[in-house]
Short mmCIF file of C-alpha atoms in Angstrom, two decimals:
data_model
loop_
_atom_site.label_atom_id
_atom_site.label_comp_id
_atom_site.label_asym_id
_atom_site.label_seq_id
_atom_site.Cartn_x
_atom_site.Cartn_y
_atom_site.Cartn_z
CA MET N 266 -107.41 -42.75 136.09
CA THR N 267 -109.66 -43.12 133.06
CA THR N 268 -108.85 -44.90 129.86
CA GLU N 269 -110.46 -44.92 126.47
CA VAL N 270 -111.71 -48.33 125.36
CA THR N 271 -111.13 -49.28 121.75
CA GLY N 272 -112.21 -52.60 120.45
CA ALA N 273 -112.21 -55.69 122.70
CA GLY N 274 -111.31 -54.14 126.01
CA SER N 275 -108.00 -52.74 124.85
CA GLU N 276 -106.59 -49.52 126.40
CA ARG N 277 -105.03 -46.60 124.47
CA SER N 278 -101.95 -45.68 126.37
CA PRO N 279 -99.87 -42.60 125.70
CA HIS N 280 -97.62 -43.28 122.70
CA PRO N 281 -93.98 -42.65 123.39
CA GLY N 282 -92.03 -40.55 120.92
CA PRO N 283 -88.93 -41.56 119.01
CA SER N 284 -86.77 -40.79 122.01
CA GLY N 285 -88.85 -42.83 124.35
CA GLN N 286 -90.32 -39.75 126.04
CA ALA N 287 -93.95 -39.07 126.60
CA PRO N 288 -95.53 -36.09 124.83
CA ASP N 289 -95.67 -34.00 127.98
CA GLN N 290 -91.96 -34.68 128.57
CA ARG N 291 -91.15 -33.71 125.00
CA SER N 292 -93.17 -30.53 125.30
CA ARG N 293 -91.35 -29.57 128.48
CA GLY N 294 -88.00 -30.27 126.81
CA GLY N 295 -89.12 -28.27 123.78
CA ARG N 296 -90.11 -25.35 125.95
CA ARG N 297 -86.75 -25.44 127.69
CA GLY N 298 -85.00 -25.53 124.30
CA ASP N 299 -87.06 -22.63 123.04
CA ALA N 300 -86.31 -20.63 126.17
CA GLU N 301 -82.58 -21.34 125.77
CA GLN N 302 -82.73 -20.29 122.13
CA VAL N 303 -84.55 -17.08 123.06
CA ARG N 304 -81.95 -16.33 125.74
CA ARG N 305 -79.09 -16.84 123.32
CA THR N 306 -80.80 -14.72 120.69
CA ARG N 307 -81.26 -11.91 123.20
CA GLU N 308 -77.61 -12.13 124.21
CA LEU N 309 -76.50 -11.98 120.58
CA SER N 310 -78.86 -9.09 119.89
CA THR N 311 -77.56 -7.20 122.93
CA GLY N 312 -73.95 -7.76 121.91
CA PHE N 313 -74.73 -6.74 118.35
CA ILE N 314 -76.42 -3.54 119.48
CA VAL N 315 -73.57 -2.67 121.87
CA SER N 316 -70.97 -3.30 119.16
CA ARG N 317 -72.90 -1.12 116.71
CA ILE N 318 -73.12 1.70 119.24
CA ALA N 319 -69.38 1.41 119.96
CA VAL N 320 -68.40 1.46 116.28
CA LEU N 321 -70.73 4.32 115.42
CA GLY N 322 -69.53 6.26 118.48
CA ILE N 323 -65.89 5.89 117.41
CA VAL N 324 -66.73 6.94 113.85
CA ALA N 325 -68.67 9.96 115.08
CA ALA N 326 -65.81 10.99 117.39
CA LEU N 327 -63.27 10.72 114.56
CA LEU N 328 -65.56 12.69 112.28
CA ILE N 329 -65.98 15.49 114.83
CA TYR N 330 -62.20 15.54 115.33
CA ALA N 331 -61.40 15.62 111.60
CA LEU N 332 -64.00 18.09 110.31
CA PRO N 333 -62.74 21.43 111.78
CA PRO N 334 -59.12 21.23 110.52
CA LEU N 335 -60.24 19.99 107.09
CA ILE N 336 -62.72 22.83 106.74
CA GLN N 337 -60.20 25.37 108.04
CA THR N 338 -57.56 24.29 105.51
CA GLU N 339 -60.19 23.97 102.74
CA ALA N 340 -59.18 20.36 102.08
CA TRP N 341 -62.42 19.60 100.26
CA THR N 342 -61.24 16.36 98.65
CA ALA N 343 -60.20 14.89 101.98
CA LEU N 344 -63.43 16.16 103.51
CA GLY N 345 -65.43 14.42 100.80
CA VAL N 346 -63.56 11.16 101.35
CA VAL N 347 -64.19 11.35 105.10
CA GLY N 348 -67.86 12.06 104.51
CA VAL N 349 -68.32 9.16 102.08
CA VAL N 350 -66.52 6.69 104.36
CA THR N 351 -68.57 7.85 107.35
CA ALA N 352 -71.83 7.47 105.41
CA LEU N 353 -70.88 3.96 104.26
CA VAL N 354 -69.93 2.86 107.78
CA ALA N 355 -73.16 4.30 109.19
CA TYR N 356 -75.22 2.50 106.54
CA LEU N 357 -73.36 -0.75 107.14
CA TYR N 358 -73.93 -0.80 110.91
CA LEU N 359 -77.46 0.57 110.89
CA THR N 360 -78.80 -2.21 108.67
CA PRO N 361 -79.08 -5.92 109.53
CA ARG N 362 -77.57 -6.97 106.19
CA HIS N 363 -73.95 -7.47 105.10
CA ILE N 364 -72.92 -9.37 108.24
CA PRO N 365 -69.42 -10.39 106.98
CA ALA N 366 -68.65 -6.81 106.03
CA LYS N 367 -69.39 -5.66 109.59
CA TYR N 368 -66.32 -7.63 110.71
CA LEU N 369 -64.08 -6.88 107.72
CA VAL N 370 -64.61 -3.13 107.39
CA PRO N 371 -62.96 -2.02 110.71
CA GLY N 372 -59.80 -3.99 109.97
CA THR N 373 -59.76 -2.72 106.39
CA ILE N 374 -60.11 0.90 107.53
CA PHE N 375 -57.26 0.55 110.04
CA LEU N 376 -55.10 -1.21 107.44
CA PHE N 377 -55.72 1.63 105.01
CA ALA N 378 -55.13 4.35 107.61
CA PHE N 379 -52.00 2.95 109.26
CA ALA N 380 -50.32 1.02 106.44
CA ILE N 381 -51.41 2.09 102.97
CA VAL N 382 -51.73 5.84 103.57
CA PRO N 383 -48.20 6.24 105.08
CA ILE N 384 -46.72 4.31 102.16
CA VAL N 385 -48.56 6.43 99.61
CA LEU N 386 -47.55 9.66 101.38
CA THR N 387 -43.92 8.51 101.41
CA PHE N 388 -44.01 7.88 97.66
CA VAL N 389 -45.65 11.26 97.04
CA THR N 390 -43.14 13.08 99.26
CA ALA N 391 -40.24 11.45 97.39
CA PHE N 392 -41.18 13.48 94.30
CA THR N 393 -41.12 16.85 96.13
CA ASN N 394 -38.59 19.09 97.86
CA PHE N 395 -40.55 18.94 101.12
CA GLY N 396 -38.31 19.71 104.11
CA ASP N 397 -37.09 22.50 106.34
CA GLY N 398 -37.53 25.72 104.40
CA HIS N 399 -40.01 24.04 102.02
CA ARG N 400 -42.85 22.99 104.28
CA GLY N 401 -45.73 25.17 103.09
CA THR N 402 -47.20 26.88 100.09
CA LYS N 403 -45.84 29.86 98.21
CA ASP N 404 -48.29 32.22 99.92
CA GLU N 405 -47.16 30.98 103.33
CA ALA N 406 -43.52 31.50 102.32
CA ILE N 407 -44.27 35.07 101.24
CA ARG N 408 -46.01 35.81 104.52
CA ALA N 409 -43.10 34.32 106.47
CA ILE N 410 -40.57 36.38 104.52
CA GLU N 411 -42.46 39.61 105.08
CA THR N 412 -43.18 39.06 108.77
CA SER N 413 -39.67 37.84 109.57
CA SER N 414 -38.23 41.03 108.13
CA VAL N 415 -40.28 43.26 110.44
CA THR N 416 -38.12 45.76 112.34
CA GLN N 417 -39.00 48.40 114.90
CA VAL N 418 -38.86 51.98 113.71
CA PRO N 419 -38.94 55.20 115.77
CA GLY N 420 -42.46 56.08 116.84
CA SER N 421 -43.94 52.65 116.16
CA PRO N 422 -46.70 51.54 118.59
CA GLU N 423 -45.74 49.38 121.58
CA TYR N 424 -47.93 47.08 123.68
CA TYR N 425 -47.98 45.09 126.87
CA LEU N 426 -47.93 41.45 125.81
CA THR N 427 -49.62 38.37 127.30
CA ILE N 428 -49.18 34.98 125.65
CA ALA N 429 -52.40 32.99 125.28
CA GLU N 430 -54.04 30.22 123.26
CA ARG N 431 -57.37 29.74 121.54
CA ASP N 432 -58.39 26.42 120.00
CA GLY N 433 -54.77 25.30 120.25
CA GLU N 434 -53.45 28.29 118.29
CA LEU N 435 -50.96 30.83 119.67
CA VAL N 436 -52.47 34.29 120.37
CA PHE N 437 -50.92 37.61 121.42
CA LEU N 438 -53.12 39.52 123.89
CA LEU N 439 -52.00 43.13 123.38
CA VAL N 440 -52.77 45.94 125.84
CA ASP N 441 -52.44 49.56 124.74
CA PRO N 442 -50.36 51.36 127.42
CA ASP N 443 -52.44 54.56 127.13
CA THR N 444 -56.04 53.41 126.65
CA LYS N 445 -55.74 49.92 128.28
CA ALA N 446 -57.74 48.55 125.33
CA VAL N 447 -57.13 44.85 124.72
CA GLN N 448 -56.72 43.28 121.29
CA ALA N 449 -56.13 39.70 120.26
CA GLY N 450 -53.43 39.17 117.66
CA THR N 451 -53.55 36.03 115.52
CA ALA N 452 -52.03 34.99 112.21
CA ASP N 453 -55.06 36.61 110.55
CA GLY N 454 -54.72 40.02 112.23
CA LEU N 455 -56.01 42.03 115.19
CA SER N 456 -59.45 41.88 116.77
CA PRO N 457 -60.85 43.66 119.89
CA VAL N 458 -61.36 41.75 123.14
CA ASP N 459 -64.17 42.84 125.43
CA GLY N 460 -64.42 42.14 129.14
CA ALA N 461 -60.77 41.23 129.67
CA GLU N 462 -59.31 41.54 133.18
CA VAL N 463 -56.06 43.52 133.13
CA SER N 464 -53.64 44.07 136.02
CA LEU N 465 -51.98 47.39 136.86
CA THR N 466 -48.81 46.23 135.10
CA GLY N 467 -50.67 45.57 131.84
CA LYS N 468 -50.83 41.80 132.26
CA VAL N 469 -54.04 40.20 130.99
CA LEU N 470 -55.29 37.98 133.80
CA SER N 471 -58.29 36.53 131.98
CA ALA N 472 -60.17 36.99 128.72
CA GLY N 473 -63.30 35.26 127.51
CA GLY N 474 -62.51 32.46 125.04
CA TYR N 475 -58.74 32.67 125.57
CA THR N 476 -56.43 30.61 127.79
CA VAL N 477 -53.61 32.62 129.33
CA ILE N 478 -50.32 30.66 129.27
CA PRO N 479 -48.24 30.91 132.47
CA THR N 480 -44.86 32.59 132.06
CA ALA N 481 -42.90 29.40 132.79
CA GLN N 482 -44.73 27.51 130.03
CA ALA N 483 -44.45 30.45 127.64
CA ALA N 484 -40.67 30.51 128.18
CA GLU N 485 -40.49 26.93 126.88
CA ARG N 486 -42.05 28.14 123.61
CA ASP N 487 -39.69 31.08 123.22
CA ALA N 488 -38.62 30.16 119.67
CA GLU N 489 -42.24 29.80 118.52
CA ILE N 490 -43.18 33.14 120.09
CA ALA N 491 -40.19 34.91 118.54
CA ALA N 492 -41.13 33.62 115.07
CA PHE N 493 -44.82 34.49 115.44
CA SER N 494 -46.15 37.78 114.05
CA VAL N 495 -49.52 39.48 113.69
CA PRO N 496 -50.12 41.17 110.34
CA THR N 497 -51.35 44.79 110.42
CA ALA N 498 -52.04 47.48 107.87
CA GLY N 499 -48.69 49.16 108.51
CA GLY N 500 -46.56 46.02 108.95
CA ALA N 501 -46.77 43.44 111.72
CA VAL N 502 -46.68 43.05 115.48
CA LYS N 503 -43.69 41.15 116.88
CA ALA N 504 -42.77 40.16 120.42
CA THR N 505 -39.72 41.42 122.29
CA GLY N 506 -39.45 38.90 125.10
CA LEU N 507 -42.56 37.60 126.84
CA SER N 508 -44.08 40.85 128.13
CA ARG N 509 -43.59 43.45 125.38
CA ALA N 510 -44.50 43.75 121.70
CA PHE N 511 -44.14 46.36 118.99
CA GLU N 512 -45.70 47.12 115.62
CA GLY N 513 -42.95 47.41 113.06
CA LYS N 514 -42.57 47.62 109.31
CA ALA N 515 -41.48 44.87 106.97
CA ASP N 516 -38.13 45.37 105.24
CA LYS N 517 -39.15 42.98 102.45
CA SER N 518 -42.38 42.89 100.49
CA TYR N 519 -43.81 40.78 97.65
CA ASP N 520 -44.54 42.32 94.26
CA ALA N 521 -47.02 40.22 92.25
CA ALA N 522 -46.22 42.14 89.03
CA CYS N 523 -42.70 40.69 88.85
CA ASP N 524 -43.38 37.68 91.08
CA CYS N 525 -40.50 38.76 93.26
CA VAL N 526 -39.58 40.02 96.73
CA THR N 527 -38.07 43.48 96.99
CA SER N 528 -36.58 45.60 99.75
CA PRO N 529 -36.10 49.40 100.08
CA SER N 530 -32.34 48.89 99.93
CA GLY N 531 -32.63 47.67 96.34
CA GLY N 532 -32.60 43.92 96.90
CA ARG N 533 -34.64 41.83 94.49
CA TRP N 534 -35.33 38.10 94.67
CA VAL N 535 -37.25 36.48 91.80
CA ALA N 536 -39.38 33.36 92.33
CA ASP N 537 -37.80 30.13 91.06
CA GLU N 538 -40.68 27.66 90.62
CA VAL N 539 -38.27 24.78 89.98
CA GLU N 540 -36.35 25.10 93.25
CA GLY N 541 -39.13 26.67 95.30
CA TYR N 542 -37.07 29.70 96.37
CA PHE N 543 -36.82 33.45 95.81
CA VAL N 544 -33.38 33.89 94.20
CA ASP N 545 -31.34 37.05 93.54
CA ALA N 546 -29.08 37.82 90.59
CA GLU N 547 -26.10 36.13 92.25
CA GLY N 548 -27.97 32.87 92.78
CA LYS N 549 -28.46 33.35 96.52
CA HIS N 550 -31.88 32.58 97.88
CA LEU N 551 -33.96 33.64 100.87
CA ASP N 552 -34.30 31.16 103.72
CA GLN N 553 -38.02 30.63 103.33
CA GLY N 554 -39.13 28.56 100.36
CA TRP N 555 -42.18 26.52 99.38
CA LYS N 556 -42.95 22.96 98.38
CA VAL N 557 -42.78 22.10 94.68
CA ASP N 558 -42.69 18.91 92.61
CA VAL N 559 -39.17 17.98 91.58
CA GLY N 560 -39.90 14.79 89.64
CA PHE N 561 -37.17 12.16 89.92
CA ALA N 562 -34.53 14.63 91.15
CA ASN N 563 -34.29 13.01 94.60
CA PHE N 564 -33.86 9.54 93.09
CA THR N 565 -31.29 10.86 90.60
CA LYS N 566 -29.38 12.52 93.42
CA ALA N 567 -29.25 9.26 95.38
CA LEU N 568 -27.87 7.38 92.38
CA THR N 569 -25.52 9.95 90.82
CA ASP N 570 -24.23 12.16 93.63
CA PRO N 571 -20.74 10.71 94.36
CA THR N 572 -20.89 11.71 98.03
CA ILE N 573 -23.98 9.49 98.39
CA SER N 574 -23.89 6.80 95.71
CA GLY N 575 -20.18 6.18 96.26
CA HIS N 576 -20.91 4.58 99.63
CA PHE N 577 -24.32 3.10 98.84
CA LEU N 578 -23.06 -0.36 97.83
CA ASN N 579 -20.83 -0.83 100.89
CA VAL N 580 -23.63 0.26 103.21
CA LEU N 581 -26.07 -2.07 101.44
CA ILE N 582 -23.75 -5.08 101.79
CA TRP N 583 -23.24 -4.48 105.52
CA ASN N 584 -27.00 -3.91 105.85
CA PHE N 585 -27.70 -7.38 104.45
CA VAL N 586 -24.95 -8.94 106.60
CA PHE N 587 -26.34 -7.36 109.76
CA ALA N 588 -29.99 -8.26 109.03
CA LEU N 589 -29.22 -11.87 108.04
CA SER N 590 -26.82 -12.34 110.97
CA ALA N 591 -29.38 -10.93 113.37
CA VAL N 592 -32.06 -13.37 112.19
CA ALA N 593 -29.74 -16.38 111.96
CA THR N 594 -28.06 -15.94 115.36
CA THR N 595 -31.25 -15.17 117.29
CA PHE N 596 -33.06 -18.07 115.62
CA ALA N 597 -30.21 -20.51 116.30
CA LEU N 598 -29.83 -19.58 119.97
CA GLY N 599 -33.60 -19.45 120.46
CA MET N 600 -33.92 -22.91 118.90
CA ILE N 601 -31.17 -24.40 121.10
CA VAL N 602 -32.68 -23.03 124.30
CA ALA N 603 -36.24 -23.99 123.28
CA LEU N 604 -35.17 -27.57 122.46
CA ALA N 605 -33.34 -27.87 125.77
CA LEU N 606 -36.38 -26.77 127.77
CA HIS N 607 -38.77 -28.79 125.60
CA SER N 608 -37.33 -32.05 126.87
CA PRO N 609 -39.65 -33.76 129.41
CA ARG N 610 -36.62 -34.63 131.54
CA VAL N 611 -35.87 -30.97 132.34
CA ARG N 612 -37.23 -29.71 135.66
CA GLY N 613 -38.07 -26.11 136.54
CA THR N 614 -38.84 -25.07 132.97
CA LYS N 615 -41.14 -22.27 134.11
CA PHE N 616 -38.35 -20.67 136.16
CA TYR N 617 -35.87 -20.92 133.29
CA ARG N 618 -38.36 -19.45 130.82
CA ILE N 619 -39.00 -16.47 133.10
CA ILE N 620 -35.26 -15.83 133.41
CA LEU N 621 -34.69 -16.14 129.67
CA ILE N 622 -37.48 -13.73 128.82
CA LEU N 623 -36.02 -10.90 130.92
CA PRO N 624 -33.87 -9.37 128.12
CA TYR N 625 -37.00 -9.10 125.98
CA ALA N 626 -38.96 -7.50 128.82
CA MET N 627 -36.36 -4.82 129.55
CA PRO N 628 -36.69 -1.40 127.83
CA GLY N 629 -34.61 -1.59 124.68
CA PHE N 630 -33.53 2.07 124.88
CA ALA N 631 -31.97 1.59 128.33
CA MET N 632 -30.38 -1.75 127.44
CA LEU N 633 -28.66 -0.31 124.37
CA LEU N 634 -27.13 2.50 126.44
CA ILE N 635 -25.92 -0.03 129.03
CA TRP N 636 -24.32 -2.18 126.33
CA ARG N 637 -22.63 0.90 124.87
CA ASP N 638 -21.08 1.63 128.26
CA MET N 639 -19.99 -2.01 128.59
CA PHE N 640 -17.93 -1.51 125.41
CA ASN N 641 -16.49 1.77 126.69
CA THR N 642 -12.75 2.10 126.19
CA ASP N 643 -11.94 3.36 129.70
CA PHE N 644 -14.34 1.60 132.08
CA GLY N 645 -16.31 -0.88 129.97
CA LEU N 646 -16.72 -4.34 131.48
CA ILE N 647 -16.28 -6.18 128.17
CA SER N 648 -13.17 -4.17 127.28
CA LYS N 649 -11.59 -5.08 130.62
CA LEU N 650 -12.53 -8.77 130.41
CA PHE N 651 -11.31 -9.38 126.85
CA GLY N 652 -8.51 -6.84 126.71
CA VAL N 653 -9.80 -5.15 123.58
CA HIS N 654 -9.80 -1.50 124.59
CA ASP N 655 -11.45 -0.01 121.51
CA TRP N 656 -14.34 -2.30 120.59
CA LEU N 657 -16.34 0.42 118.91
CA GLY N 658 -13.33 2.15 117.37
CA THR N 659 -12.51 -0.39 114.67
CA PRO N 660 -14.95 -1.56 111.97
CA THR N 661 -14.67 -5.31 112.59
CA THR N 662 -15.11 -5.27 116.38
CA ALA N 663 -17.82 -2.59 116.18
CA ARG N 664 -19.85 -4.71 113.77
CA LEU N 665 -19.29 -7.83 115.86
CA GLY N 666 -20.38 -5.93 118.96
CA LEU N 667 -23.62 -4.86 117.29
CA ILE N 668 -24.41 -8.45 116.30
CA VAL N 669 -23.74 -9.63 119.88
CA ILE N 670 -25.96 -6.90 121.31
CA ASN N 671 -28.75 -7.75 118.90
CA LEU N 672 -28.38 -11.45 119.76
CA TRP N 673 -28.82 -10.77 123.48
CA MET N 674 -31.85 -8.55 122.88
CA GLY N 675 -33.51 -10.64 120.16
CA PHE N 676 -33.13 -14.31 121.07
CA PRO N 677 -35.86 -14.29 123.81
CA TYR N 678 -38.46 -13.47 121.16
CA MET N 679 -37.27 -16.36 119.00
CA PHE N 680 -37.21 -18.60 122.06
CA LEU N 681 -40.87 -17.78 122.76
CA VAL N 682 -42.18 -18.40 119.26
CA ILE N 683 -40.08 -21.55 118.75
CA THR N 684 -41.34 -22.93 122.07
CA GLY N 685 -44.89 -22.49 120.84
CA ALA N 686 -44.06 -24.07 117.48
CA LEU N 687 -42.39 -27.09 119.12
CA GLN N 688 -45.48 -27.75 121.22
CA ALA N 689 -47.50 -27.93 118.00
CA VAL N 690 -45.22 -30.61 116.46
CA PRO N 691 -46.90 -34.04 116.96
CA ARG N 692 -44.76 -36.30 119.12
CA GLU N 693 -45.93 -39.25 117.02
CA LEU N 694 -43.74 -38.02 114.15
CA THR N 695 -40.60 -37.70 116.24
CA ASP N 696 -41.31 -41.05 117.92
CA ALA N 697 -41.78 -42.67 114.51
CA ALA N 698 -38.48 -41.25 113.31
CA ARG N 699 -36.71 -42.61 116.39
CA ILE N 700 -38.29 -46.05 115.93
CA ASP N 701 -37.14 -46.06 112.29
CA GLY N 702 -33.59 -45.70 113.59
CA ALA N 703 -33.02 -42.01 112.92
CA SER N 704 -30.51 -40.31 115.18
CA ALA N 705 -31.50 -37.30 117.28
CA TRP N 706 -29.83 -34.95 114.79
CA ALA N 707 -31.45 -36.64 111.79
CA GLY N 708 -34.88 -36.51 113.42
CA PHE N 709 -34.44 -32.83 114.19
CA ARG N 710 -33.16 -31.96 110.72
CA ARG N 711 -35.72 -33.96 108.75
CA VAL N 712 -38.83 -33.74 110.96
CA THR N 713 -38.75 -31.06 113.65
CA LEU N 714 -36.90 -28.26 111.86
CA PRO N 715 -38.96 -28.33 108.61
CA LEU N 716 -42.24 -28.27 110.56
CA VAL N 717 -41.00 -25.40 112.75
CA LEU N 718 -39.82 -23.44 109.69
CA VAL N 719 -43.20 -23.85 108.00
CA ALA N 720 -44.84 -22.21 111.02
CA LEU N 721 -42.20 -19.55 111.66
CA THR N 722 -41.14 -18.43 108.18
CA PRO N 723 -43.46 -15.37 108.21
CA LEU N 724 -41.99 -14.34 111.57
CA LEU N 725 -38.44 -14.79 110.28
CA ILE N 726 -39.25 -12.63 107.26
CA SER N 727 -40.71 -9.90 109.49
CA SER N 728 -37.64 -10.16 111.73
CA PHE N 729 -35.41 -9.62 108.68
CA GLY N 730 -37.43 -6.54 107.72
CA PHE N 731 -37.20 -5.15 111.26
CA ASN N 732 -33.43 -5.66 111.54
CA PHE N 733 -32.87 -4.30 108.03
CA ASN N 734 -34.16 -0.99 109.42
CA ASN N 735 -32.89 -1.38 113.00
CA PHE N 736 -32.15 2.30 113.51
CA ASN N 737 -32.07 2.28 117.33
CA ASN N 738 -29.21 -0.21 117.66
CA ILE N 739 -26.99 1.79 115.33
CA LYS N 740 -27.92 5.25 116.56
CA LEU N 741 -27.61 4.55 120.29
CA VAL N 742 -24.53 2.30 120.30
CA THR N 743 -22.17 3.45 117.53
CA ASN N 744 -24.02 6.32 115.82
CA GLY N 745 -22.86 4.75 112.56
CA GLY N 746 -19.16 4.89 113.47
CA PRO N 747 -16.30 4.45 113.38
CA TYR N 748 -15.68 7.02 110.65
CA ALA N 749 -12.73 7.42 108.34
CA ILE N 750 -10.54 10.46 108.94
CA ASP N 751 -11.42 11.98 105.56
CA ASN N 752 -15.13 11.04 105.57
CA SER N 753 -17.67 12.04 108.19
CA THR N 754 -20.69 11.24 106.02
CA VAL N 755 -20.82 7.47 106.34
CA GLY N 756 -19.55 5.16 109.07
CA ALA N 757 -18.52 1.52 109.11
CA THR N 758 -21.66 0.40 110.95
CA ASP N 759 -24.20 2.60 109.15
CA LEU N 760 -27.30 0.87 107.85
CA LEU N 761 -29.22 2.42 104.99
CA ILE N 762 -31.71 3.90 107.42
CA SER N 763 -29.08 5.58 109.61
CA TYR N 764 -27.14 6.67 106.52
CA THR N 765 -30.31 8.24 105.15
CA TYR N 766 -30.92 9.99 108.47
CA ARG N 767 -27.53 11.66 108.20
CA VAL N 768 -27.31 12.55 104.50
CA ALA N 769 -30.88 13.92 104.59
CA GLY N 770 -29.74 16.48 107.16
CA PHE N 771 -31.63 15.33 110.26
CA ASP N 772 -28.44 15.43 112.35
CA SER N 773 -27.74 19.00 111.30
CA GLY N 774 -31.28 20.20 111.99
CA VAL N 775 -32.07 20.98 108.33
CA ALA N 776 -34.13 17.99 107.28
CA ASP N 777 -34.78 17.14 103.61
CA PHE N 778 -37.86 14.94 103.87
CA GLY N 779 -38.20 14.57 100.11
CA PHE N 780 -34.74 13.07 99.73
CA ALA N 781 -35.23 10.88 102.82
CA ALA N 782 -38.49 9.62 101.34
CA ALA N 783 -36.71 8.72 98.08
CA ILE N 784 -34.14 6.62 99.97
CA SER N 785 -37.00 5.07 101.94
CA VAL N 786 -38.58 4.00 98.64
CA PHE N 787 -35.33 2.21 97.75
CA ILE N 788 -35.32 0.47 101.13
CA PHE N 789 -38.98 -0.45 100.75
CA ALA N 790 -38.29 -1.96 97.31
CA ILE N 791 -35.39 -4.04 98.66
CA VAL N 792 -37.25 -5.37 101.68
CA ALA N 793 -40.42 -6.01 99.66
CA THR N 794 -38.46 -7.97 97.02
CA VAL N 795 -36.66 -10.10 99.61
CA SER N 796 -39.91 -10.72 101.51
CA THR N 797 -41.79 -11.68 98.35
CA VAL N 798 -39.13 -14.20 97.31
CA ALA N 799 -38.98 -15.62 100.84
CA PHE N 800 -42.76 -16.00 101.02
CA TRP N 801 -42.77 -17.71 97.63
CA ARG N 802 -40.12 -20.17 98.76
CA SER N 803 -41.88 -20.78 102.07
CA ARG N 804 -45.13 -21.55 100.26
CA ALA N 805 -43.34 -24.20 98.21
CA GLN N 806 -41.90 -25.65 101.41
CA GLU N 807 -45.32 -25.64 103.07
CA GLU N 808 -46.79 -27.62 100.16
CA VAL N 809 -44.08 -30.26 100.60
CA TYR N 810 -44.65 -30.74 104.34
CA SER N 811 -48.43 -30.25 104.42
#
């Protein structure tokens, strides 16, 4: 070992660093730190690249899925919006800048797509007559009127028919009995098909670009096939069953000069742009109509029509009673059970928690049907045990039964969230309250309960909103009943949502989506107002206990 001599025989030894390590030790530690930093950087870069590829892949897939229908329907505004959003997302994830936005944009897009857009569409629909008979445009209504009036006349051409699909659209593959030529019939008309394989009976076995639908599957779409028609120069082609078709003539035709539909028999139906129907001189209209703006007519109908507004207040009161009772009872029972199992002296808490969560884990649809049978007048278990043979036949017991059913199905959820909230309450606070001489009830009321409510108020508000629109419980158990003898429109257990379902015609198969949307706007306004007030009060409470 050699040393450097400085001055009077002194040696220069290696100078330790601030940490007491020699330079070579520090360099080795620095190299290890650099290597670790490089490894972490590579991992982050890999994860960032993978996440960018995943996001861009999803966006590209959605774009490819959305473009064809938008172009086909000539929805240029929507196409422009999709293009702009896609370009912005691509720019955002292909550049290293705007890191916070890379995390916020996906959630914002999903919020807009699944929350804001449905609300906006509901509001827009509320100002239209959209529903059965008014689903499309005026041109579509005219085409439907003309094709639905097609009848077979003597000497009209007949074809062998094979049901097929192309790009998800229904297609008639028509075989001429004499020439065996094959044509494809769509909503746009007829076109020749080359190279098709045809059996001796006229059945098309295969055709390039078309998917032949088996007879069993075609039979399930019988109503769609019967309503489908292929326009031709002389009329339209309609199906008679699943194996034959004919080219007939339309009994009704549209005359643009008078903006009316006429028939050879002298019938004349003039377009009514206010109602969206073709109406004759006697005020009768054709079945097919089109969608038009009706302004506030749906809202006015809900407020002024005596068959609807006359029961609105009673339904609203019961709606509030049901929603508040559902939240209060499930919260109270969930709190009692959670407090009992939160005690350190209780053994086997895991087993009890598994048992208590079973009602929440069971399919709600099946459980509601089982509960309905338990209240059955003839063989129901509850009716036999309590001697009340018509639980669902009187308003009071039917409403009580619904609250009991909702309690059984809803308290496990409250039990779970309250258990989590109790574990977050510091034991020092409850111990301090006990040392200060507070009783168990006083400690719970002044310490535990306020802290739990601060944490759970948003969940309680969401539970109120859910039960305010708890359609399944009403529909599957009581179907809104019992009903008065002279009134089959509204039942004693109807909520606003089930009442809307009935008065909007969904039960009768003639749905009025515009009117249903208007009632939904009322419900939205009520729930939003209650939720806003509750959140405002909870914020004040949080400031007190924070």
